[in-house]
Coordinates of N, CA and C in Angstrom, one line a residue:
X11 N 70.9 119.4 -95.5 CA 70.2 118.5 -96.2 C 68.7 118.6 -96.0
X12 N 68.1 119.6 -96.6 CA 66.5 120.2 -96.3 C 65.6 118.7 -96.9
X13 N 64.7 118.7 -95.7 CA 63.9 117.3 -95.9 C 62.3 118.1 -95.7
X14 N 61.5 118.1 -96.7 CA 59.9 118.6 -96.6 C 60.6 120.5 -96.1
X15 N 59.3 120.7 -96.7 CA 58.7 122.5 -96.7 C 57.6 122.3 -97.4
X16 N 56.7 123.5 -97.6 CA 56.0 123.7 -98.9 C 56.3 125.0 -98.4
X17 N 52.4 128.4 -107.3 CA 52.5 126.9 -107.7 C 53.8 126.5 -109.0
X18 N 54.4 125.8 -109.3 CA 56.1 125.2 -109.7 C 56.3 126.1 -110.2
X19 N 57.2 126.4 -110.8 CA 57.7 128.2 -111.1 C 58.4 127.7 -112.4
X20 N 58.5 128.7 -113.4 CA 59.1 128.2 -115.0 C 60.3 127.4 -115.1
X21 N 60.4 126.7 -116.3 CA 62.0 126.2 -116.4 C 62.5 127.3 -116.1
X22 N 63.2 128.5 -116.1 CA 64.4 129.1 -115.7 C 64.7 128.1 -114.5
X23 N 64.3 127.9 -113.7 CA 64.9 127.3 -112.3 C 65.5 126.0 -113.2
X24 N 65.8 125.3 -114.3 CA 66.2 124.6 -114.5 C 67.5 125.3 -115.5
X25 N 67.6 126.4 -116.0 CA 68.8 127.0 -116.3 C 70.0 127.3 -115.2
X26 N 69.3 127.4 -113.7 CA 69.9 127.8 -113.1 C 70.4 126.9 -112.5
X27 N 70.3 125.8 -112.7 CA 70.9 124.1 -111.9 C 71.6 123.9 -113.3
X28 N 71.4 124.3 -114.7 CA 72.3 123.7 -115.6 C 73.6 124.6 -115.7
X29 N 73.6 126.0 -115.2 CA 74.7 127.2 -114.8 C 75.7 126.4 -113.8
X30 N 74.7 125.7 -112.9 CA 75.5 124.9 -111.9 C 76.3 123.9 -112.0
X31 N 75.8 123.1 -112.7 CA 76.7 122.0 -113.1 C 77.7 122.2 -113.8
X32 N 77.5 123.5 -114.6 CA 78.7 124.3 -116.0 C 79.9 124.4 -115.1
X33 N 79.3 125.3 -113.9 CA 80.8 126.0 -113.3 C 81.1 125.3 -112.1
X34 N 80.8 123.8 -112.0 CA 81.4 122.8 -110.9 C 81.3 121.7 -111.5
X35 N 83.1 121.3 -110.9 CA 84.1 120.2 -111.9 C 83.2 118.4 -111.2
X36 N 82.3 118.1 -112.2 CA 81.8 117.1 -111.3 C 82.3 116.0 -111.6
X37 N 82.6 114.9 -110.7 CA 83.8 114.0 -110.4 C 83.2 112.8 -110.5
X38 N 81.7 112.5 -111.3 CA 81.3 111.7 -111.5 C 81.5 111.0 -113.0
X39 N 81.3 109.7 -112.8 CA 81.6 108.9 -113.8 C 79.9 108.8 -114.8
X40 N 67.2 111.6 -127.0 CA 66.3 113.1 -127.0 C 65.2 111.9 -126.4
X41 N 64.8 112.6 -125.6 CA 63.5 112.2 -124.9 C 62.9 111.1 -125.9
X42 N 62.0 110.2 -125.5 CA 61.4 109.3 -126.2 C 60.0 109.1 -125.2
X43 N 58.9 108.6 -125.9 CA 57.3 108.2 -125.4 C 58.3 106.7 -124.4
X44 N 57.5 107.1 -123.0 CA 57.9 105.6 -122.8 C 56.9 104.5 -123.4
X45 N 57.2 103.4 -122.9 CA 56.5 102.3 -123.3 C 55.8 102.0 -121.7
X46 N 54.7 101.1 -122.2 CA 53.6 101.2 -121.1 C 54.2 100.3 -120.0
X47 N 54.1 100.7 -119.0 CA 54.7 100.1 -118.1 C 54.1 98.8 -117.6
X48 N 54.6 97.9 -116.5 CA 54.2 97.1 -116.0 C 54.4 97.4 -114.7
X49 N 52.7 97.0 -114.0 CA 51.8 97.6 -112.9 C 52.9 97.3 -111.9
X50 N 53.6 98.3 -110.9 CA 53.7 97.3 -109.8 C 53.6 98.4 -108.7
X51 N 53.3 98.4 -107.2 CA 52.9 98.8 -106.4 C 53.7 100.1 -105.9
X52 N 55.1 99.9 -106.8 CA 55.7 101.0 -106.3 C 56.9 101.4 -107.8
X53 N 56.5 102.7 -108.2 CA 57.8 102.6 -109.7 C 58.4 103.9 -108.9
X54 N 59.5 103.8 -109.4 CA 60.9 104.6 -109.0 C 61.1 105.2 -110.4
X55 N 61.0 106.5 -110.8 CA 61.6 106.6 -111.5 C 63.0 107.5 -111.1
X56 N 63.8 107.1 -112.0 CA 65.2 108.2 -111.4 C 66.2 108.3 -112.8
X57 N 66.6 109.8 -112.6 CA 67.6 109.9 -113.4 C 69.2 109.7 -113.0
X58 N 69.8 109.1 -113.9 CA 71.0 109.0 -113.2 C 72.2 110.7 -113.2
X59 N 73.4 110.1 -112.7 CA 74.7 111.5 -112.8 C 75.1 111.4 -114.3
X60 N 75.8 112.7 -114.3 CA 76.7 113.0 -115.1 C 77.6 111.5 -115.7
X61 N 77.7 111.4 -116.7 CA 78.4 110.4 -117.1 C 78.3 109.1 -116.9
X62 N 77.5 108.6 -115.4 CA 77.2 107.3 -115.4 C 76.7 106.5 -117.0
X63 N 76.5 105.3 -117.1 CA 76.5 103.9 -118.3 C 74.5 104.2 -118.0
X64 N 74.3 104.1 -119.3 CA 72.8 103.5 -118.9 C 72.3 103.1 -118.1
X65 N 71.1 103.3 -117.4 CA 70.6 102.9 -116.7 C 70.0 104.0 -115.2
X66 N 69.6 103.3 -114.2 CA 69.4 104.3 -113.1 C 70.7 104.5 -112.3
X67 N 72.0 104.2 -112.3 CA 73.0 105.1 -111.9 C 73.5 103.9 -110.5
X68 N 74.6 104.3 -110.3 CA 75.1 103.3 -108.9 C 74.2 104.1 -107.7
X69 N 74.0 105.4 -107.5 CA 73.0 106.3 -106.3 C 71.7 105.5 -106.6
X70 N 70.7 105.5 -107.4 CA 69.6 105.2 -107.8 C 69.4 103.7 -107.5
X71 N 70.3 102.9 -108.3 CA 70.6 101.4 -107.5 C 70.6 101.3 -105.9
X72 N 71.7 101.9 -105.5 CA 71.4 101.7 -103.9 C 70.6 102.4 -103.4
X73 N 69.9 103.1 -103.6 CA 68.6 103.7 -103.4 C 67.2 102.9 -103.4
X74 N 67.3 102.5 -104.4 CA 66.3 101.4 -105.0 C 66.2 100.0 -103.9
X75 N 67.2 99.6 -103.8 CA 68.0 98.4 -103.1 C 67.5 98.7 -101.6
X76 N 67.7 99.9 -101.3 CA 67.7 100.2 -100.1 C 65.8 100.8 -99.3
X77 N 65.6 100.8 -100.4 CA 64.0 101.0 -100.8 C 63.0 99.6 -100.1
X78 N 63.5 98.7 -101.0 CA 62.6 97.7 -101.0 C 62.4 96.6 -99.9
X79 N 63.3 97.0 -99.1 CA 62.7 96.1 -97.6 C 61.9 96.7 -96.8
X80 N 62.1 97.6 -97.1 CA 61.6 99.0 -95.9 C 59.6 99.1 -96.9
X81 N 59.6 98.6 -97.7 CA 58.3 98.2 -98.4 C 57.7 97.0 -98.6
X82 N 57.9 95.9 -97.6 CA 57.7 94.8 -97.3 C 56.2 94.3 -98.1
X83 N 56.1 93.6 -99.1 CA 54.6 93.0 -99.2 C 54.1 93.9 -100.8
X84 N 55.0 94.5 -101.2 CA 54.8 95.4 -102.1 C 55.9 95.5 -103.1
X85 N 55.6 95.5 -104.5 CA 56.7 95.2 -105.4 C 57.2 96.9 -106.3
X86 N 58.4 96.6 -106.1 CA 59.4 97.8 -106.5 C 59.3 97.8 -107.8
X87 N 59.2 99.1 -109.0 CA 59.6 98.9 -110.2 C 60.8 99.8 -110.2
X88 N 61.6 99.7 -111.6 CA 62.0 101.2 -111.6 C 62.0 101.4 -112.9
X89 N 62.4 103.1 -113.7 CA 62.7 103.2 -114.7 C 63.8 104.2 -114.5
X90 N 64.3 103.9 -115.7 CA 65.7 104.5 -115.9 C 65.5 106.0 -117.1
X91 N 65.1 107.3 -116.8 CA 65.2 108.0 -117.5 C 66.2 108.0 -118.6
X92 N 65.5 108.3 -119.7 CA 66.7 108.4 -121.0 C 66.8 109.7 -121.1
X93 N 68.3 109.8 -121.2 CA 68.8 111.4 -121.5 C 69.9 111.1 -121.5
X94 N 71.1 111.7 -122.2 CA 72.5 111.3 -122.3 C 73.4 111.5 -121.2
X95 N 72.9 112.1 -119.8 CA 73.8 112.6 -118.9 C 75.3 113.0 -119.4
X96 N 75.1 114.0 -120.3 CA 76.7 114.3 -121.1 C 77.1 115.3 -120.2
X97 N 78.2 116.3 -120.6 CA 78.8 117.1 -120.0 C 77.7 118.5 -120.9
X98 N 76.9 117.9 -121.7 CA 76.2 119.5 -122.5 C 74.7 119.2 -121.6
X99 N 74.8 120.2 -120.4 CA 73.8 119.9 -119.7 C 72.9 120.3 -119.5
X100 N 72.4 121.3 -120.8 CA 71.0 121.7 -120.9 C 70.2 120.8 -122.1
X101 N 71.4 119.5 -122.4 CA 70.2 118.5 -122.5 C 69.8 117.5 -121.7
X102 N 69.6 118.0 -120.6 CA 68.9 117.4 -119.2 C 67.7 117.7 -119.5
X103 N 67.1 118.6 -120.1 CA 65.9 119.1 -120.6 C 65.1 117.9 -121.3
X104 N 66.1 117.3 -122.0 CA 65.6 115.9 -122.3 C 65.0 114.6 -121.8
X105 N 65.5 114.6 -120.6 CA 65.6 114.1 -119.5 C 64.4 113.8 -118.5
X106 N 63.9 115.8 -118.3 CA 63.1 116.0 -118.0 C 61.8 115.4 -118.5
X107 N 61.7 116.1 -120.2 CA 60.6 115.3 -120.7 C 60.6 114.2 -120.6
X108 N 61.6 113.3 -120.5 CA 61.0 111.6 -120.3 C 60.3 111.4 -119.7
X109 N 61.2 111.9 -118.3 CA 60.6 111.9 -116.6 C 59.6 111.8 -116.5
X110 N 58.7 113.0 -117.0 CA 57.5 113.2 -117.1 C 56.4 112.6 -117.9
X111 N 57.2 112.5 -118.9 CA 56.4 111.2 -119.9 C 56.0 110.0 -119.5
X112 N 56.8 109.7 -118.9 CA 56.8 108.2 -118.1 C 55.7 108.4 -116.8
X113 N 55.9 109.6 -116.1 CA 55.0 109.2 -114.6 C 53.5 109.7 -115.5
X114 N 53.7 110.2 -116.3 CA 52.0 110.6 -116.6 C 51.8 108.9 -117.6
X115 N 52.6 108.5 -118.0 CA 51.9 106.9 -118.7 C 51.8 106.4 -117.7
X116 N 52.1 105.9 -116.5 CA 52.8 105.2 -115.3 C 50.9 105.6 -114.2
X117 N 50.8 106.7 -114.3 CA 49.5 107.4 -113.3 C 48.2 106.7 -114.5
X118 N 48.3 107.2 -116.3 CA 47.1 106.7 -116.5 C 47.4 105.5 -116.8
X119 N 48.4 104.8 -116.7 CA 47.6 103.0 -117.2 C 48.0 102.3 -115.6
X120 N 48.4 102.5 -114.6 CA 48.8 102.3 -113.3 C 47.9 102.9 -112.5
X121 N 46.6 102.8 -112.1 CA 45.9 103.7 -111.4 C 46.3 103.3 -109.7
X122 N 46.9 102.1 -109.5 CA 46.9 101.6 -107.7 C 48.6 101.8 -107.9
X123 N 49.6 102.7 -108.9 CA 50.9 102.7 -108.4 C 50.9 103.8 -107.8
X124 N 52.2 103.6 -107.3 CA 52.9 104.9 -106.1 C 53.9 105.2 -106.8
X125 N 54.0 106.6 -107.5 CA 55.5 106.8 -108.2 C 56.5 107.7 -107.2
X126 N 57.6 107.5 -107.6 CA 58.8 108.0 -106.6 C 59.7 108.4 -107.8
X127 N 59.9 109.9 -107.5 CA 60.4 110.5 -108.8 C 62.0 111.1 -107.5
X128 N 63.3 110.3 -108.4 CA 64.4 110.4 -107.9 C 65.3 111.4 -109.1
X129 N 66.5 111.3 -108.6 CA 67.8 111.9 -109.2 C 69.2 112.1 -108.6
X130 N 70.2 112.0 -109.0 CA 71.3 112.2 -108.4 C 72.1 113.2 -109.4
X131 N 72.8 114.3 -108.7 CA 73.3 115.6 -109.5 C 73.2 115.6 -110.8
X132 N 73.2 115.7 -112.1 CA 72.6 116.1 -113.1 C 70.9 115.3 -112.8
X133 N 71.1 114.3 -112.5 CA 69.9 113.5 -112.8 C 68.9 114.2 -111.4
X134 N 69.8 115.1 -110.2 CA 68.3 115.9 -109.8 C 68.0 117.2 -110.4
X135 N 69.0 117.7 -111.0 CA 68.5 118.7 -111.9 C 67.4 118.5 -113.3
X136 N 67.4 117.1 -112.9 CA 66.1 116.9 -114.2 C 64.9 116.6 -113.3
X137 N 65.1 116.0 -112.1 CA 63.9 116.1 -111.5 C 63.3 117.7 -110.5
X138 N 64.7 118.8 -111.0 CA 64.0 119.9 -110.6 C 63.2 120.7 -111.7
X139 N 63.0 119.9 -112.7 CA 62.4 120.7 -113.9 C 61.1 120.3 -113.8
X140 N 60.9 118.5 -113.7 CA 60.1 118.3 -113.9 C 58.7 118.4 -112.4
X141 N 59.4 119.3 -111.4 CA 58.9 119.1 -110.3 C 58.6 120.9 -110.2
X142 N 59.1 121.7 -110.8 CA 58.9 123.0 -110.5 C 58.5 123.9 -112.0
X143 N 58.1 122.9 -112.8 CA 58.0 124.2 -114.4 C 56.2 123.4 -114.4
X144 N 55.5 124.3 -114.4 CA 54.4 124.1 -114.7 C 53.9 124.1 -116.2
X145 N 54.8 125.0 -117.3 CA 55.2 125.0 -118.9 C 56.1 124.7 -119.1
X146 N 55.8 124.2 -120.7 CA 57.2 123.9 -121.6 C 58.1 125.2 -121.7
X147 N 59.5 124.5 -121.6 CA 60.5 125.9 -122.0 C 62.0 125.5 -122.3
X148 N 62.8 126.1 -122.7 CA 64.2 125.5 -122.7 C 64.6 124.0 -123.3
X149 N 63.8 123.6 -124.0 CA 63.8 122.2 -124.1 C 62.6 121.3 -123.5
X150 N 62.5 121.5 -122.6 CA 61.1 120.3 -121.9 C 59.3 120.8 -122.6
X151 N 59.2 119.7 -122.9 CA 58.1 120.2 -123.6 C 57.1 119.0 -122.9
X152 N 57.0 118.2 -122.0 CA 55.9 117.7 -121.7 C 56.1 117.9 -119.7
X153 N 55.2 119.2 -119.6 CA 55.3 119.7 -118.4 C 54.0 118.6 -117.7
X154 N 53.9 118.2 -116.2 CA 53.1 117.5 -115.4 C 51.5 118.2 -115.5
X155 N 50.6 117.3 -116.0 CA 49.5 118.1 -116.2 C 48.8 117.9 -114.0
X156 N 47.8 118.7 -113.8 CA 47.9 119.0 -112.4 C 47.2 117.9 -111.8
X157 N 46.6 116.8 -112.9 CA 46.0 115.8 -111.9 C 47.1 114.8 -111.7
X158 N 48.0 114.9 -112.4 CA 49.4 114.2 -112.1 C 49.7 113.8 -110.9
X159 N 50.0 115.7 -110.2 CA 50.5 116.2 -109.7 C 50.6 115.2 -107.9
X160 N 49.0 114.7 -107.4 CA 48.8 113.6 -106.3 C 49.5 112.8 -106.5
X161 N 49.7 112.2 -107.7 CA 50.4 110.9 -108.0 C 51.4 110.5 -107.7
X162 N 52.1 111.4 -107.5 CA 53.6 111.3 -107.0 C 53.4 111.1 -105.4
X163 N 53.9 110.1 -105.3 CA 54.2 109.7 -103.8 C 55.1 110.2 -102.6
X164 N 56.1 110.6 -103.5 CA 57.5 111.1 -102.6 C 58.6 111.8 -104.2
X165 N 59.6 112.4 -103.8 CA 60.5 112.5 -104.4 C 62.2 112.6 -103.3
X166 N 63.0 112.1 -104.4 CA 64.0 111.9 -103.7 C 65.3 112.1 -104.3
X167 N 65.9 113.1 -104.2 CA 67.0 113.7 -105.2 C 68.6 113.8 -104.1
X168 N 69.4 113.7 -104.5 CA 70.9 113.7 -104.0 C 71.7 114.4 -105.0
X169 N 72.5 115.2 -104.2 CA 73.5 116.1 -104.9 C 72.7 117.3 -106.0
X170 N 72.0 117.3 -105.3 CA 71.3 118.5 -106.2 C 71.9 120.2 -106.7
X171 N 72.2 120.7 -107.9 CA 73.0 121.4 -107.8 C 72.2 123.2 -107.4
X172 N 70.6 122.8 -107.6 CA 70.2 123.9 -107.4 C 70.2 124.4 -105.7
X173 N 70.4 123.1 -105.3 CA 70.8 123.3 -103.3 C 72.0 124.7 -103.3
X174 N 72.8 124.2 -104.2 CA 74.3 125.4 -104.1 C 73.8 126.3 -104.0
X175 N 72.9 127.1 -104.4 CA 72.6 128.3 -105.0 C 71.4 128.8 -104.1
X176 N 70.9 127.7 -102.6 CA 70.2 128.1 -101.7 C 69.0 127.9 -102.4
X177 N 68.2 127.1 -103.5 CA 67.3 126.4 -103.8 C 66.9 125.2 -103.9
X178 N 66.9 124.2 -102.8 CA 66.5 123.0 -102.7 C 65.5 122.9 -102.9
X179 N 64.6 121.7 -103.6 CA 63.5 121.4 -104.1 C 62.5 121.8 -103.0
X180 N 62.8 121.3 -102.0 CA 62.2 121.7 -100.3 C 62.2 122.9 -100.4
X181 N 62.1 123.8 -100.5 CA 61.9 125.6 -100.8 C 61.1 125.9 -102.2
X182 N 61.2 125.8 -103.4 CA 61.0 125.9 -104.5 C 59.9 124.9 -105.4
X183 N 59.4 123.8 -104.8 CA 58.3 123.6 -105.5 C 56.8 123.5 -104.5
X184 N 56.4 124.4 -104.1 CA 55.2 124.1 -103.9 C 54.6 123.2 -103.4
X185 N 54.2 122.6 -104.8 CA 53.6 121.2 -105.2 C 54.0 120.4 -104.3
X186 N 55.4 119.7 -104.7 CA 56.0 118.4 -103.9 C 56.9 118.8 -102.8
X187 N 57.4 119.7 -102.6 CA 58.5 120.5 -101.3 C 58.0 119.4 -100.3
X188 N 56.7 119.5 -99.6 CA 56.5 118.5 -98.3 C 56.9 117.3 -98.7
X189 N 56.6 117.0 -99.9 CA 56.9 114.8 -100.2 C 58.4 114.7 -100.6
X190 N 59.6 116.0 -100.4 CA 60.6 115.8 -101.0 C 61.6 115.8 -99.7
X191 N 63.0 115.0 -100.4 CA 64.2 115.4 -99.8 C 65.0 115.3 -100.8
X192 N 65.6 116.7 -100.1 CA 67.2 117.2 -101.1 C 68.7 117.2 -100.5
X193 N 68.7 115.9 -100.5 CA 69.9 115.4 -99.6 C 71.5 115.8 -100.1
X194 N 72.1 116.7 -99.4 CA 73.4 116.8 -99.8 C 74.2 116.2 -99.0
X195 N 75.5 115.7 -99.4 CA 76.2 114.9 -98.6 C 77.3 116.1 -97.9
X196 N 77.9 116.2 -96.7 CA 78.7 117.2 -96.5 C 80.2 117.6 -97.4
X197 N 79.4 119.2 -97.5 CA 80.6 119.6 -98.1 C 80.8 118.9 -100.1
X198 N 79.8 118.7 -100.0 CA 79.7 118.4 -101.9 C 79.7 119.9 -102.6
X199 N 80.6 119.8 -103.1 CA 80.7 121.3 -104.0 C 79.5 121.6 -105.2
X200 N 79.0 120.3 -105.0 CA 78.0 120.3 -106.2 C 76.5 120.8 -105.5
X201 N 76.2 120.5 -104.7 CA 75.1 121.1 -103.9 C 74.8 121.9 -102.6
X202 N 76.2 122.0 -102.1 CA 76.8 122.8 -101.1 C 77.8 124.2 -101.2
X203 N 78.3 124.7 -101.0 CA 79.3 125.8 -100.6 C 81.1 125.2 -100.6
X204 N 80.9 123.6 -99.9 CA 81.7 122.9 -99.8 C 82.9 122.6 -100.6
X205 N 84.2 122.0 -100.8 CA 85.0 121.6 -101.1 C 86.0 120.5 -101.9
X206 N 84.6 119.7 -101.4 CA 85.5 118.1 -101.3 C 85.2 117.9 -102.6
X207 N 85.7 117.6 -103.5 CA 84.6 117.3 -105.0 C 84.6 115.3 -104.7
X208 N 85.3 114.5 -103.5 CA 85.1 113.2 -102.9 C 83.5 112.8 -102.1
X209 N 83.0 114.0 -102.0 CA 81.9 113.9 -101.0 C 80.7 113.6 -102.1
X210 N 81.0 113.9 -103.3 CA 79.9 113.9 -104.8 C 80.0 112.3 -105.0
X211 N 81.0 111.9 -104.7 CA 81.0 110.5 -105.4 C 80.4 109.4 -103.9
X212 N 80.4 110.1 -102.8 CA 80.4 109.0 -101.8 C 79.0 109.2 -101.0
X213 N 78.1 109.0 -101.9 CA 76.6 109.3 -101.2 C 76.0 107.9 -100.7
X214 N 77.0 106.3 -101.1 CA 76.3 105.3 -100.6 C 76.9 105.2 -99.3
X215 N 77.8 106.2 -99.0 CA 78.8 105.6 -97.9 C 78.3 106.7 -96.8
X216 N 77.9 107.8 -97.3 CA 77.2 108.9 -96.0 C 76.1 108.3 -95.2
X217 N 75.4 107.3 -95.5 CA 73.9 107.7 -94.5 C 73.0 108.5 -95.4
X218 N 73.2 108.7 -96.5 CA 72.2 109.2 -97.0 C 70.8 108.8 -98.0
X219 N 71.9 107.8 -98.4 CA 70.6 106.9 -99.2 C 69.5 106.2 -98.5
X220 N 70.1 105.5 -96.8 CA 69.1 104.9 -96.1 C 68.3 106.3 -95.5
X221 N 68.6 107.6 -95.4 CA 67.5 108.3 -95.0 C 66.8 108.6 -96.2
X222 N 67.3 108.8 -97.5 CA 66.0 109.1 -98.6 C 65.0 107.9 -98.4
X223 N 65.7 106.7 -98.7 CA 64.8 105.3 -98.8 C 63.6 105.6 -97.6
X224 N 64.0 105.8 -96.4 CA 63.5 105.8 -95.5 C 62.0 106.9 -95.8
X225 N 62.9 108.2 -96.1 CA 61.3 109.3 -96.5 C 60.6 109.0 -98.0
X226 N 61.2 107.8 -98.5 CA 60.5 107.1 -99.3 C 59.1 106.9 -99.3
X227 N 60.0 105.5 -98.2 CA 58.8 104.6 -97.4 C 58.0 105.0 -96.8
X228 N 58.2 106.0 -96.0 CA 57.0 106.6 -95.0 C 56.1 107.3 -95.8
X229 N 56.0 107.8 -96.6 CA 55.2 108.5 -97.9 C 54.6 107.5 -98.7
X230 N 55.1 106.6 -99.2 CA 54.4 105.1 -99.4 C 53.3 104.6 -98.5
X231 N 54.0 104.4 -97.5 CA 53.4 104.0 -96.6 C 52.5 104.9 -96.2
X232 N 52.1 105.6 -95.7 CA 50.8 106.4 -95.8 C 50.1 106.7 -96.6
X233 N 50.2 106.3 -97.8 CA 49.4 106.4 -98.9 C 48.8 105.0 -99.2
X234 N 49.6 104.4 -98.7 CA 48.9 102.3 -98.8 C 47.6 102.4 -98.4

């Protein structure tokens, strides 16, 4: 579970997490302009898994949840990437551009927010597009322009499929590698070597959401 390392390298790195998800059985349940947000001291954005219902996802929820004490005095937002989280997963590409859409409206009409750009297995494969492609390609067409790039406070992804393949975000972006963790839970087939395809669905139950929350906070918190 690589936490911090340290410019973003093309979408291909985002072909290569959507190869991933193709050829692993995941056991989980078009881009649009956001709308302008409302200011609040801390926005989350996150993409949810494969198949999850609208919204930021049951990981992203207890993530979020698990966030906000540990940020005492300071108000949580979140957004909920739009992208279909289907089984056709190079429209995650979609996904990406929201992502990105949203933290660049979120940086220029939010000048005192802290963004926290999240994901859980498909949904970190959109935050490894939007964290490692410095151009449009494959689909994503609104790449992070570089003054963005400070704005992000932390990132925080689970079940990442590009981990499988010995590329966790912590290795491979540059940019945010130090403000990131690429949490795999043991033995998840989806971002490990591992077996269990039970270990993909049980990331509120490992200990791992209170350590992302945690390298959340402390990156918040230093930035306050």
């Amino acid at each position: 579970m690589p936490v911090g390392t340290t410019s973003r390298r093309p979408s291909i790195h985002f072909a290569v997490a959507a190869a991933v998800l193709a050829t692993s059985a995941c056991a989980v349940t078009p881009a649009v302009a956001s709308a302008a947000p409302k200011c609040s001291d801390v926005e989350v954005i996150f993409a949810r898994g494969t198949d999850e219902p609208s919204g930021i996802g049951a990981v992203g929820q207890a993530f979020v949840d698990t966030l906000r004490p540990m940020v005492k005095g300071s108000t949580v937002g979140t957004y909920a990437v739009q992208y279909p989280a289907s089984w056709d997963f190079l429209k995650a590409a979609a996904g990406a551009t929201d992502m990105s859409k949203r933290a660049q409206t979120t940086a220029s009409q939010c000048p005192k927010t802290q963004i926290v750009l999240g994901g859980y297995s498909q949904g970190a494969a959109v935050v490894d597009v939007v964290a490692t492609s410095p151009v449009a390609g494959l689909g994503y067409n609104a790449p992070l322009p570089a003054a963005v790039v400070p704005r992000i406070a932390s990132i925080v992804v689970f079940g990442n499929p590009s981990a499988r393949l010995g590329q966790p975000l912590t290795r491979m972006s540059p940019d945010f590698g130090a403000r990131t963790a690429d949490l795999c839970n043991t033995n998840d087939p989806i971002c490990s070597l591992g077996r269990d395809f039970d270990a993909h669905v049980r990331y509120q139950q490992s200990g791992l959401i209170q350590l992302g929350a945690q390298w959340a906070a402390r990156h918040i918190n230093v930035r306050t």
